[in-house]
Coordinates of C-alpha atoms in Angstrom, one line a residue:
M1 CA -18.8 -2.4 -37.0
S2 CA -16.6 -1.2 -34.1
L3 CA -15.1 -3.0 -31.2
K4 CA -15.1 -2.0 -27.5
I5 CA -12.8 -4.6 -26.0
L6 CA -12.8 -5.5 -22.3
V7 CA -9.6 -7.2 -21.0
P8 CA -9.8 -8.6 -17.4
V9 CA -6.3 -8.8 -15.8
K10 CA -5.4 -10.4 -12.5
R11 CA -2.6 -9.8 -10.0
V12 CA -0.9 -13.1 -9.1
I13 CA 2.3 -14.3 -7.7
D14 CA 5.0 -14.0 -10.4
F15 CA 5.3 -17.1 -12.5
A16 CA 9.0 -17.4 -11.8
V17 CA 8.4 -17.6 -8.1
K18 CA 8.2 -21.1 -6.5
P19 CA 5.1 -20.9 -4.2
I20 CA 5.3 -22.3 -0.7
I21 CA 2.5 -23.2 1.8
N22 CA 2.1 -20.8 4.7
K23 CA 2.6 -22.0 8.3
A24 CA -1.2 -22.0 9.0
Q25 CA -1.7 -24.3 5.9
T26 CA -4.5 -22.1 4.7
G27 CA -3.0 -21.2 1.4
V28 CA 0.2 -20.0 -0.3
E29 CA 2.5 -17.6 1.4
T30 CA 2.1 -14.1 -0.1
K31 CA 4.2 -11.9 2.2
G32 CA 7.5 -10.7 0.7
V33 CA 6.7 -12.3 -2.6
K34 CA 6.9 -10.7 -6.1
F35 CA 3.5 -10.2 -7.9
S36 CA 2.9 -9.5 -11.5
M37 CA 0.2 -9.8 -14.2
N38 CA -1.2 -13.3 -14.8
P39 CA 0.6 -14.6 -17.9
F40 CA -2.7 -15.7 -19.6
C41 CA -4.1 -12.2 -18.9
D42 CA -1.0 -10.7 -20.5
I43 CA -1.6 -12.8 -23.6
A44 CA -5.2 -11.6 -23.7
L45 CA -4.1 -8.0 -23.5
E46 CA -1.5 -8.5 -26.2
E47 CA -4.2 -10.0 -28.5
S48 CA -6.5 -7.0 -28.1
L49 CA -3.6 -4.7 -29.0
K50 CA -2.7 -6.8 -32.0
I51 CA -6.4 -6.6 -33.2
R52 CA -6.3 -2.9 -33.0
E53 CA -3.0 -2.6 -34.8
S54 CA -3.9 -4.9 -37.6
N55 CA -7.4 -3.5 -38.1
K56 CA -7.0 0.3 -38.3
G57 CA -10.1 2.2 -37.1
L58 CA -11.9 -1.0 -36.0
V59 CA -11.3 -0.8 -32.2
D60 CA -12.8 2.2 -30.4
E61 CA -11.4 1.3 -26.9
I62 CA -9.5 -1.3 -24.9
H63 CA -10.6 -1.2 -21.3
A64 CA -8.6 -3.2 -18.7
V65 CA -10.3 -4.3 -15.4
S66 CA -8.8 -5.9 -12.4
I67 CA -10.6 -7.4 -9.3
G68 CA -8.2 -7.5 -6.4
P69 CA -6.4 -5.5 -3.7
T70 CA -5.5 -1.9 -3.9
K71 CA -2.0 -3.0 -5.1
A72 CA -3.6 -4.4 -8.3
Q73 CA -3.4 -0.8 -9.5
D74 CA 0.2 -1.7 -10.5
I75 CA -1.1 -4.4 -12.9
L76 CA -3.6 -1.9 -14.4
R77 CA -0.8 0.7 -14.9
T78 CA 1.2 -2.0 -16.7
A79 CA -1.8 -2.7 -18.9
L80 CA -2.2 1.0 -19.6
A81 CA 1.5 1.3 -20.4
K82 CA 1.2 -1.5 -22.9
G83 CA -1.6 0.2 -24.7
A84 CA -5.0 -0.1 -22.9
D85 CA -6.9 3.1 -23.1
T86 CA -8.8 3.1 -19.8
S87 CA -9.0 0.9 -16.7
T88 CA -11.1 0.0 -13.7
L89 CA -10.0 -1.5 -10.3
V90 CA -12.7 -3.3 -8.3
D91 CA -11.1 -3.2 -4.9
V92 CA -11.9 -6.2 -2.8
G93 CA -9.1 -5.8 -0.3
D94 CA -7.5 -9.1 0.7
E95 CA -10.6 -11.1 0.0
E96 CA -10.2 -14.0 -2.4
V97 CA -13.0 -13.8 -5.0
E98 CA -14.4 -17.0 -6.5
P99 CA -14.9 -17.3 -10.3
L100 CA -18.7 -16.9 -10.1
A101 CA -18.4 -13.6 -8.2
V102 CA -15.7 -12.5 -10.6
A103 CA -18.0 -13.3 -13.5
K104 CA -20.9 -11.3 -11.9
I105 CA -18.6 -8.3 -11.3
L106 CA -17.3 -8.5 -14.9
K107 CA -20.9 -8.6 -16.2
K108 CA -21.6 -5.3 -14.5
I109 CA -18.4 -3.8 -16.0
V110 CA -19.4 -5.0 -19.4
E111 CA -22.7 -3.3 -19.2
K112 CA -21.1 -0.1 -17.8
Q113 CA -18.5 0.0 -20.6
Q114 CA -20.9 -1.3 -23.3
S115 CA -18.2 -3.7 -24.4
N116 CA -18.9 -6.1 -27.3
L117 CA -15.8 -8.2 -27.2
I118 CA -14.2 -9.7 -24.0
I119 CA -10.8 -11.2 -24.3
L120 CA -9.4 -12.9 -21.1
G121 CA -6.9 -15.5 -20.1
K122 CA -8.3 -19.0 -20.0
Q123 CA -7.1 -19.3 -16.3
A124 CA -5.1 -17.7 -13.6
I125 CA -2.0 -19.5 -12.4
D126 CA -2.9 -19.1 -8.7
D127 CA -6.2 -21.0 -8.6
D128 CA -6.2 -22.6 -12.1
S129 CA -10.0 -22.6 -12.1
N130 CA -10.5 -22.0 -15.9
Q131 CA -14.1 -21.1 -15.2
T132 CA -14.6 -17.3 -15.3
G133 CA -14.8 -16.9 -19.1
Q134 CA -17.4 -19.7 -19.4
M135 CA -19.5 -18.4 -16.4
L136 CA -19.4 -14.9 -17.8
A137 CA -20.6 -16.1 -21.2
G138 CA -23.5 -17.9 -19.5
L139 CA -24.5 -14.8 -17.5
L140 CA -24.4 -12.6 -20.5
G141 CA -25.9 -15.2 -22.9
W142 CA -23.0 -14.6 -25.4
P143 CA -21.2 -17.1 -27.6
Q144 CA -17.8 -18.1 -26.4
A145 CA -14.6 -19.5 -27.9
T146 CA -12.2 -20.9 -25.3
N147 CA -8.4 -21.8 -25.4
A148 CA -7.7 -19.6 -28.5
S149 CA -4.5 -20.2 -30.3
K150 CA -5.4 -17.9 -33.3
V151 CA -7.9 -15.1 -33.7
E152 CA -9.0 -13.6 -37.0
I153 CA -11.5 -10.8 -37.7
N154 CA -13.5 -11.4 -40.9
G155 CA -16.0 -8.5 -41.3
D156 CA -18.6 -8.8 -38.6
E157 CA -17.5 -12.4 -37.8
I158 CA -14.7 -13.6 -35.6
S159 CA -12.9 -16.8 -36.2
V160 CA -11.1 -18.6 -33.4
T161 CA -8.8 -21.6 -33.8
R162 CA -7.9 -23.7 -30.8
E163 CA -5.7 -26.7 -30.3
I164 CA -7.4 -30.0 -29.6
D165 CA -6.1 -33.6 -29.4
G166 CA -4.9 -34.6 -32.8
G167 CA -5.3 -31.2 -34.5
S168 CA -7.2 -28.0 -34.3
D169 CA -10.8 -26.8 -34.0
T170 CA -12.1 -23.5 -35.6
L171 CA -15.2 -21.7 -34.2
K172 CA -16.9 -18.7 -35.8
A173 CA -19.3 -16.3 -34.1
K174 CA -20.6 -12.8 -34.5
L175 CA -20.4 -10.1 -31.8
P176 CA -20.8 -9.8 -29.0
M177 CA -18.7 -12.7 -27.9
I178 CA -16.1 -13.9 -25.3
I179 CA -12.6 -15.3 -26.1
T180 CA -10.3 -17.0 -23.6
T181 CA -6.6 -17.2 -24.6
D182 CA -4.2 -20.1 -24.5
L183 CA -0.4 -19.9 -24.2
R184 CA 0.6 -20.1 -27.9
L185 CA -1.7 -17.3 -29.1
N186 CA 1.1 -14.7 -29.0
E187 CA 4.1 -13.4 -27.2
P188 CA 3.3 -10.3 -25.0
R189 CA 5.4 -7.2 -25.6
Y190 CA 7.6 -5.5 -23.0
V191 CA 6.7 -2.2 -21.5
K192 CA 8.8 0.8 -22.5
L193 CA 9.8 3.4 -19.9
P194 CA 8.2 6.4 -21.7
N195 CA 4.9 4.4 -21.9
I196 CA 5.1 3.7 -18.1
M197 CA 5.3 7.5 -17.5
K198 CA 2.4 8.2 -19.9
A199 CA 0.2 5.5 -18.3
K200 CA 0.1 7.5 -15.1
K201 CA -2.1 10.1 -16.8
K202 CA -4.5 7.5 -18.3
P203 CA -7.9 7.0 -16.5
L204 CA -8.1 4.5 -13.7
E205 CA -11.5 4.2 -12.0
K206 CA -11.8 2.7 -8.6
L207 CA -14.9 0.8 -7.5
S208 CA -16.0 -1.6 -4.8
P209 CA -18.3 -4.7 -5.1
K210 CA -20.9 -2.7 -3.2
D211 CA -20.8 0.0 -5.9
L212 CA -21.8 -2.7 -8.4
D213 CA -24.3 -4.3 -6.0
I214 CA -22.4 -7.6 -6.0
E215 CA -22.0 -10.0 -3.0
I216 CA -18.6 -11.7 -2.9
S217 CA -19.0 -14.0 0.1
K218 CA -17.4 -17.4 -0.4
R219 CA -19.4 -20.5 -1.4
L220 CA -16.4 -22.8 -1.0
Q221 CA -14.3 -23.5 2.1
T222 CA -10.6 -24.5 2.1
L223 CA -10.0 -26.9 4.9
K224 CA -6.2 -27.4 4.5
V225 CA -3.5 -26.8 2.0
Q226 CA -0.5 -29.2 1.8
A227 CA 2.5 -29.5 -0.5
P228 CA 2.7 -32.7 -2.4
P229 CA 5.1 -35.3 -0.9
E230 CA 8.7 -35.2 -2.0
R231 CA 9.5 -37.8 -4.6
P232 CA 12.6 -40.0 -4.1
A233 CA 15.5 -39.3 -6.4
G234 CA 15.7 -41.1 -9.7
V235 CA 18.4 -43.7 -10.6
K236 CA 20.4 -43.6 -13.8
V237 CA 21.1 -46.9 -15.6
E238 CA 23.8 -47.8 -18.1
S239 CA 21.9 -50.3 -20.2
V240 CA 18.5 -51.8 -21.1
D241 CA 19.4 -54.9 -19.2
E242 CA 20.1 -52.9 -16.0
L243 CA 16.8 -51.1 -16.5
I244 CA 14.9 -54.3 -16.7
E245 CA 16.7 -55.6 -13.6
K246 CA 15.7 -52.4 -11.6
L247 CA 12.1 -52.8 -12.7
K248 CA 12.0 -56.4 -11.6
Q249 CA 13.4 -55.3 -8.2
V250 CA 10.5 -53.0 -7.6
K251 CA 8.1 -55.5 -9.1
A252 CA 7.1 -53.1 -11.9
I253 CA 7.3 -56.0 -14.4

């Protein structure tokens, strides 16, 4: 058994940036904002690298793929610097691609790369859809294990543990399969400068949706985006009696 791992990675507004609504109220402001790799995608990449490092000779290739604007090349270069072998950018310009279209594109890439294990983040922090992995599993007809907090390779079987209310749940499946990653699966490594330089020489293929015969037109329409209303400041109390009195004043008790 050998593994050909596909790792989708997405370019998103950096997790440390507080997003603001644009003036047209059509979405989040993206001009002059720092972008980086989606944290869940980073975890998925790290897990693929750990599988290769802890199972010598098992992984034939780790292929990173990103669907986004031309600038998403930076995210792929980061993935290559961390240890991915090859990469593909599906350039969609400034178009926002919905999860179903993403899944259809990834299916084409899976077939092209002949991948038998897909590890991807459970969700992106920009749209929080948490749908792509499940949709891709449905399109491919592969077993899936979502929200992974631990992944173990046992011969030709992969065991995935995930956190659930009150404990944990363990799923087992044989290849090919799809795994989506949760936050506590691992801690992604930092990129070293020499590896950044080496990554410039690694393969980065550029495609368009038309090259894959995929239509990315939207099925959903955003009418308006608004920030949540500001909450009034809280009040500190000195004792339980004062707390009870405050609750009575607002008729909470």
